[in-house]
Short mmCIF file of C-alpha atoms in Angstrom, two decimals:
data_model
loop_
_atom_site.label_atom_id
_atom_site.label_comp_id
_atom_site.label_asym_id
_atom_site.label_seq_id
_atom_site.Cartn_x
_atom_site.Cartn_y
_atom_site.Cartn_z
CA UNK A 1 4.18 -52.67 38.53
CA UNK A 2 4.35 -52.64 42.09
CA UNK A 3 6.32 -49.52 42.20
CA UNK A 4 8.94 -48.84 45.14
CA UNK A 5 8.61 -51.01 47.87
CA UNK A 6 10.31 -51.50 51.25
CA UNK A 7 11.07 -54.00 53.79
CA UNK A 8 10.57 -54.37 57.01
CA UNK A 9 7.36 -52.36 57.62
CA UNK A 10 8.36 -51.66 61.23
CA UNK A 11 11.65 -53.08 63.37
CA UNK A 12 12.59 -52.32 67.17
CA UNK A 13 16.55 -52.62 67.19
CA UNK A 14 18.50 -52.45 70.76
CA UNK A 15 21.27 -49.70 70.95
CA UNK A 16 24.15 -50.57 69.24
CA UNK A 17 22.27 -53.11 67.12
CA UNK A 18 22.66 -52.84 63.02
CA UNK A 19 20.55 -53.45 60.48
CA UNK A 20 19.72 -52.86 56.29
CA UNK A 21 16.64 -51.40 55.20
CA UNK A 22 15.70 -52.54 51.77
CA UNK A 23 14.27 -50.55 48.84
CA UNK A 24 13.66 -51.75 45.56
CA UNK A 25 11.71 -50.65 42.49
CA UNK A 26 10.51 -51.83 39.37
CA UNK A 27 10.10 -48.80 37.03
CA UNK A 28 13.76 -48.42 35.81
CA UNK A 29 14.26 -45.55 37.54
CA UNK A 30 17.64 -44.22 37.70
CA UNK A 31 17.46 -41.49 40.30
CA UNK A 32 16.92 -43.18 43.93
CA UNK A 33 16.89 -41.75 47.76
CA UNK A 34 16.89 -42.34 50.91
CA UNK A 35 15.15 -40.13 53.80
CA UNK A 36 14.52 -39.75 56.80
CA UNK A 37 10.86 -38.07 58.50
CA UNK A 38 10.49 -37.64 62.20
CA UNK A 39 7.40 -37.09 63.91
CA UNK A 40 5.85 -33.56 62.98
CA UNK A 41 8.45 -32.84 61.13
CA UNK A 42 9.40 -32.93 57.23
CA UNK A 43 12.02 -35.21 55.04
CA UNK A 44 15.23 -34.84 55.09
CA UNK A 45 17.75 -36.31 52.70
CA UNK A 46 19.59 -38.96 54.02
CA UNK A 47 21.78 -40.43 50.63
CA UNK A 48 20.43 -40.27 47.03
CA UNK A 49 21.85 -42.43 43.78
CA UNK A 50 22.21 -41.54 40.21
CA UNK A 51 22.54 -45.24 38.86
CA UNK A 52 24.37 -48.02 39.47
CA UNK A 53 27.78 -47.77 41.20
CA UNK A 54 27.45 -44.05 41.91
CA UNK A 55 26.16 -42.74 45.50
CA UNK A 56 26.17 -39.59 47.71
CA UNK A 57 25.33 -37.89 50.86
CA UNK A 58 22.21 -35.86 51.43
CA UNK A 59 21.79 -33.60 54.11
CA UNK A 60 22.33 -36.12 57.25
CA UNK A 61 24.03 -39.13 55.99
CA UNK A 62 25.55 -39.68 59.27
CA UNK A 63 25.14 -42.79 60.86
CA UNK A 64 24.37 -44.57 57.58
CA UNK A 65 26.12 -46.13 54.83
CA UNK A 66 24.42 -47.07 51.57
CA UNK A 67 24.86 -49.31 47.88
CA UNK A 68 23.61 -49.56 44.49
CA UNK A 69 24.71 -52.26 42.71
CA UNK A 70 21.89 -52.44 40.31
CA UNK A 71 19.38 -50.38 39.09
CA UNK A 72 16.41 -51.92 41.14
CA UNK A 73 17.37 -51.99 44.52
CA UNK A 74 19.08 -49.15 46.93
CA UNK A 75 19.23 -50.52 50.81
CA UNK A 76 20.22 -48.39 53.35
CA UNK A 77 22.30 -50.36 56.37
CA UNK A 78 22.71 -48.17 59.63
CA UNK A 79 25.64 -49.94 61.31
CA UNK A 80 25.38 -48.54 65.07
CA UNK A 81 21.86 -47.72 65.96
CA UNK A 82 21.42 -45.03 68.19
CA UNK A 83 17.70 -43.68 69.51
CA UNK A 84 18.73 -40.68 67.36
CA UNK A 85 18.03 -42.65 64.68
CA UNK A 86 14.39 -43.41 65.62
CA UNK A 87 12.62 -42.51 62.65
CA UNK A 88 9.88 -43.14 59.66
CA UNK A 89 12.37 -44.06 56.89
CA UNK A 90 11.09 -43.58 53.08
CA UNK A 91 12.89 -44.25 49.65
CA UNK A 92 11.94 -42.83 46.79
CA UNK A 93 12.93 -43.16 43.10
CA UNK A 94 12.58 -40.86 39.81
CA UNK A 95 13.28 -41.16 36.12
CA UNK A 96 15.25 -38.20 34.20
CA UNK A 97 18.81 -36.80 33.62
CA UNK A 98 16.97 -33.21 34.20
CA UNK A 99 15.12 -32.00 37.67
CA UNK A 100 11.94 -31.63 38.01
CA UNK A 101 10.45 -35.30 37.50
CA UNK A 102 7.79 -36.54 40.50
CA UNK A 103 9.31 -39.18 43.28
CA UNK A 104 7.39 -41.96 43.70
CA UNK A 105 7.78 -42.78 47.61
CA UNK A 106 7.64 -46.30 48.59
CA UNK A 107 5.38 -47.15 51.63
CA UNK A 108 8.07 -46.83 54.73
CA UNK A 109 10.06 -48.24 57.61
CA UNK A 110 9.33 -47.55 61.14
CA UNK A 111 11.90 -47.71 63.24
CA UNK A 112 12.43 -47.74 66.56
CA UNK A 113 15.87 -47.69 68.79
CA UNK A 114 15.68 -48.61 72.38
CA UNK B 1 21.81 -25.03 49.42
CA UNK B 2 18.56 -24.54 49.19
CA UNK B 3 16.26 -23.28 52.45
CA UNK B 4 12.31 -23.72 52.46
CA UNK B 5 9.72 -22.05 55.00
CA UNK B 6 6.74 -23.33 54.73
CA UNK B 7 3.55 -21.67 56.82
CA UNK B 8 0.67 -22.44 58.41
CA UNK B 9 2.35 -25.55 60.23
CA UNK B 10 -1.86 -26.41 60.89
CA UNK B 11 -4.29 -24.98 59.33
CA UNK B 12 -8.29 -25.98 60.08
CA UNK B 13 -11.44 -25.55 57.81
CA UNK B 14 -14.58 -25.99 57.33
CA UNK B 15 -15.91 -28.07 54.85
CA UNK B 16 -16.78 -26.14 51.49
CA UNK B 17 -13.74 -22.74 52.57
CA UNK B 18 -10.76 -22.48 50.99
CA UNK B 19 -7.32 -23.51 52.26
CA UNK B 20 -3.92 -21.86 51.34
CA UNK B 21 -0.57 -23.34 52.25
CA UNK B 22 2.67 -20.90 51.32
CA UNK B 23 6.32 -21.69 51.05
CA UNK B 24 9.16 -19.54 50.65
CA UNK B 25 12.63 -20.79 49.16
CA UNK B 26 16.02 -18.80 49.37
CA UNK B 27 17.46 -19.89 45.75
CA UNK B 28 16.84 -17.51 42.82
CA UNK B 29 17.96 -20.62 40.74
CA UNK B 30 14.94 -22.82 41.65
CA UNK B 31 12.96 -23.89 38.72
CA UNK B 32 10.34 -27.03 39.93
CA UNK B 33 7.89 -27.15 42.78
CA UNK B 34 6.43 -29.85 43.67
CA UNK B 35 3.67 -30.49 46.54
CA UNK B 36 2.84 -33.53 48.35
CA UNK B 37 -0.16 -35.06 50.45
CA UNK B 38 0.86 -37.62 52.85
CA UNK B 39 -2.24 -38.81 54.84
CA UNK B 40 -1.63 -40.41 58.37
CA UNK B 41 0.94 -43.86 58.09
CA UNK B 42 0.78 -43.37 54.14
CA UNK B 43 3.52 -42.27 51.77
CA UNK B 44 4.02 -38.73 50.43
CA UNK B 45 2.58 -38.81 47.26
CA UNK B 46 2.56 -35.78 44.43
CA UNK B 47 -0.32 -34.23 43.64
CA UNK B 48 0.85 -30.78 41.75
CA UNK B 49 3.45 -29.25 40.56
CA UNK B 50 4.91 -25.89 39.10
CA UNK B 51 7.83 -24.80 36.45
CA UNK B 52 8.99 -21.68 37.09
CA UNK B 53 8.24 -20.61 33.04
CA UNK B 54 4.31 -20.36 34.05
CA UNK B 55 2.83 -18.65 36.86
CA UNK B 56 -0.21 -20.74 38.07
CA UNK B 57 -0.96 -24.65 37.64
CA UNK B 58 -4.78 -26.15 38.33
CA UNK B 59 -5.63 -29.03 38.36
CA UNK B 60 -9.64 -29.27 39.14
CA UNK B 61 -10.35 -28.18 42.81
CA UNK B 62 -6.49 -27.45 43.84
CA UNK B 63 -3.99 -25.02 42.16
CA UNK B 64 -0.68 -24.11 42.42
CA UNK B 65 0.78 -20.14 42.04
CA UNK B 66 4.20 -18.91 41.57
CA UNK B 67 5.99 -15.48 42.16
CA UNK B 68 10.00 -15.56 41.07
CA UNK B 69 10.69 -12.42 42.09
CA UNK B 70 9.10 -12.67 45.89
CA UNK B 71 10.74 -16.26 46.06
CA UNK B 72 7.83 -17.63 47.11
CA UNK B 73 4.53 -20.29 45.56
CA UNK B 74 1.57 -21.46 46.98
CA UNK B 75 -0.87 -24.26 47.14
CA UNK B 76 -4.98 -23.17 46.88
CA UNK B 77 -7.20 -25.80 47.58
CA UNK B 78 -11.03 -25.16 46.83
CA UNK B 79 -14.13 -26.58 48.47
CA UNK B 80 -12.17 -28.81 50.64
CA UNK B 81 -13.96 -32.00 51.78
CA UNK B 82 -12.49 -33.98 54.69
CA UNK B 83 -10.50 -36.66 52.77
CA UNK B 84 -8.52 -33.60 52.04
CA UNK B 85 -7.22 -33.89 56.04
CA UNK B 86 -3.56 -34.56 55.57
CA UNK B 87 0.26 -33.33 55.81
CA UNK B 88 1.17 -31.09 53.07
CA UNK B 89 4.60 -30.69 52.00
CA UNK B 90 5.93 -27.96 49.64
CA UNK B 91 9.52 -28.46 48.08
CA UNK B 92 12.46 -26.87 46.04
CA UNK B 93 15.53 -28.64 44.19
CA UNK B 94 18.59 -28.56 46.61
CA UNK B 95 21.39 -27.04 44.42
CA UNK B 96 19.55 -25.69 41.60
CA UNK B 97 22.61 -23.42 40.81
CA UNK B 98 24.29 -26.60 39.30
CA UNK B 99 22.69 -30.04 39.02
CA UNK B 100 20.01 -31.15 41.47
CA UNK B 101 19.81 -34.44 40.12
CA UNK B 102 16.20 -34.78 41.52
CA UNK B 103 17.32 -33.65 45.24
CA UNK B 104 14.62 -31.69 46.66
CA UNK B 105 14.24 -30.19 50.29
CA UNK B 106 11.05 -30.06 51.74
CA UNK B 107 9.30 -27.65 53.94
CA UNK B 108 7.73 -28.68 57.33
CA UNK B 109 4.39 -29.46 56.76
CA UNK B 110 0.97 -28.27 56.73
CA UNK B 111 -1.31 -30.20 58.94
CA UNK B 112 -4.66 -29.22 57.22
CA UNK B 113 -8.04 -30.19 58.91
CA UNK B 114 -11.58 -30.06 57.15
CA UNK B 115 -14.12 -30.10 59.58
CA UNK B 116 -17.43 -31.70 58.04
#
């Protein structure tokens, strides 16, 4: 299995400029999220996913709009970057229909807005 | 929703001490808390975690302790060797009044150091 894994690694976008982050993973998770970590500082919920078809905010889903249409993949597309937005982005998926089951984090996006 | 304070934001060691990492959380409701290491450009990854039916998880040279009524766990890590170095987050389901559905907020971070 190669887990959860994300595309690009790293991306310098211009002001104004959009652009989808991709996430996908292979262990039929059903629970998926997106979020955001900037320097020094911890994660913070950007948009999550039950399953296919059904999305939601987190805690600062502004800025960004998100999709599940199957299982496997959850991309995150940021339609007007702003430098606000420069950030370490990580998605993460989990297996249950009850809390407390571990996120597996896939390896990041670095992103930078000029 | 769910608030979590986590303390030391650094903490520095010498190789062989003890480190201790606390977090706080504001929701009586709160049932699951996980930590994570995330060493420097890598991914957060778990490495313990507590119920809130038991008190205190190990899990060889790090454990985890839990006190419902103070709201607040901690992470003990024994002997520490440097390739313990690294960010460690603490976090608490968001809305564990109701369903979570796996949402968890996260504390700052610990930026641990073991000196050698």
């Amino acid at each position: 299995n190669a887990g959860v894994t994300q595309t690009p690694k790293f991306r310098i976008l211009k002001i104004g400029q959009s652009m989808t982050l991709q996430c996908a993973q292979d262990m039929n998770h059903n629970y998926m999220y997106w979020y955001r970590q900037d320097p020094g500082m911890g994660l913070k919920l950007i948009y999550y996913s039950v399953g296919a078809g059904i999305t939601d905010k987190g805690e600062v889903p502004n800025g960004y709009n998100v999709s599940r249409s199957t299982t496997e993949d959850f991309p995150l597309r940021l339609e007007l970057a702003a430098p606000s937005q420069t950030s370490v982005y990580f998605c993460a998926s989990s297996y249950g229909v009850a809390d407390g089951k571990t996120q597996y984090f896939g390896p990041g996006t670095r992103l930078l807005v000029l | 929703g769910e608030n979590v304070e986590q303390h030391p934001s650094t903490l520095s060691v010498q190789e062989g001490d003890s480190a201790v990492i606390k977090c706080t959380y504001s929701d009586s409701a709160s049932n699951y808390f996980p930590w994570y290491k995330q060493e420097l450009g890598k991914r957060p990854q778990l490495i313990i975690d507590i119920r809130s039916n038991v008190g205190e998880k190990k899990d060889q040279r790090i454990a985890v302790t839990l006190n419902k009524t103070a709201k607040h766990f901690s992470l003990h890590i024994t002997e520490t060797q440097p390739e313990d170095s690294a960010v460690y987050f603490c976090a608490a389901p968001r809305n564990a009044g109701g369903t979570s559905y796996g949402k968890l907020t996260f504390g700052q971070g610990t930026i641990l150091t073991v000196h050698p």
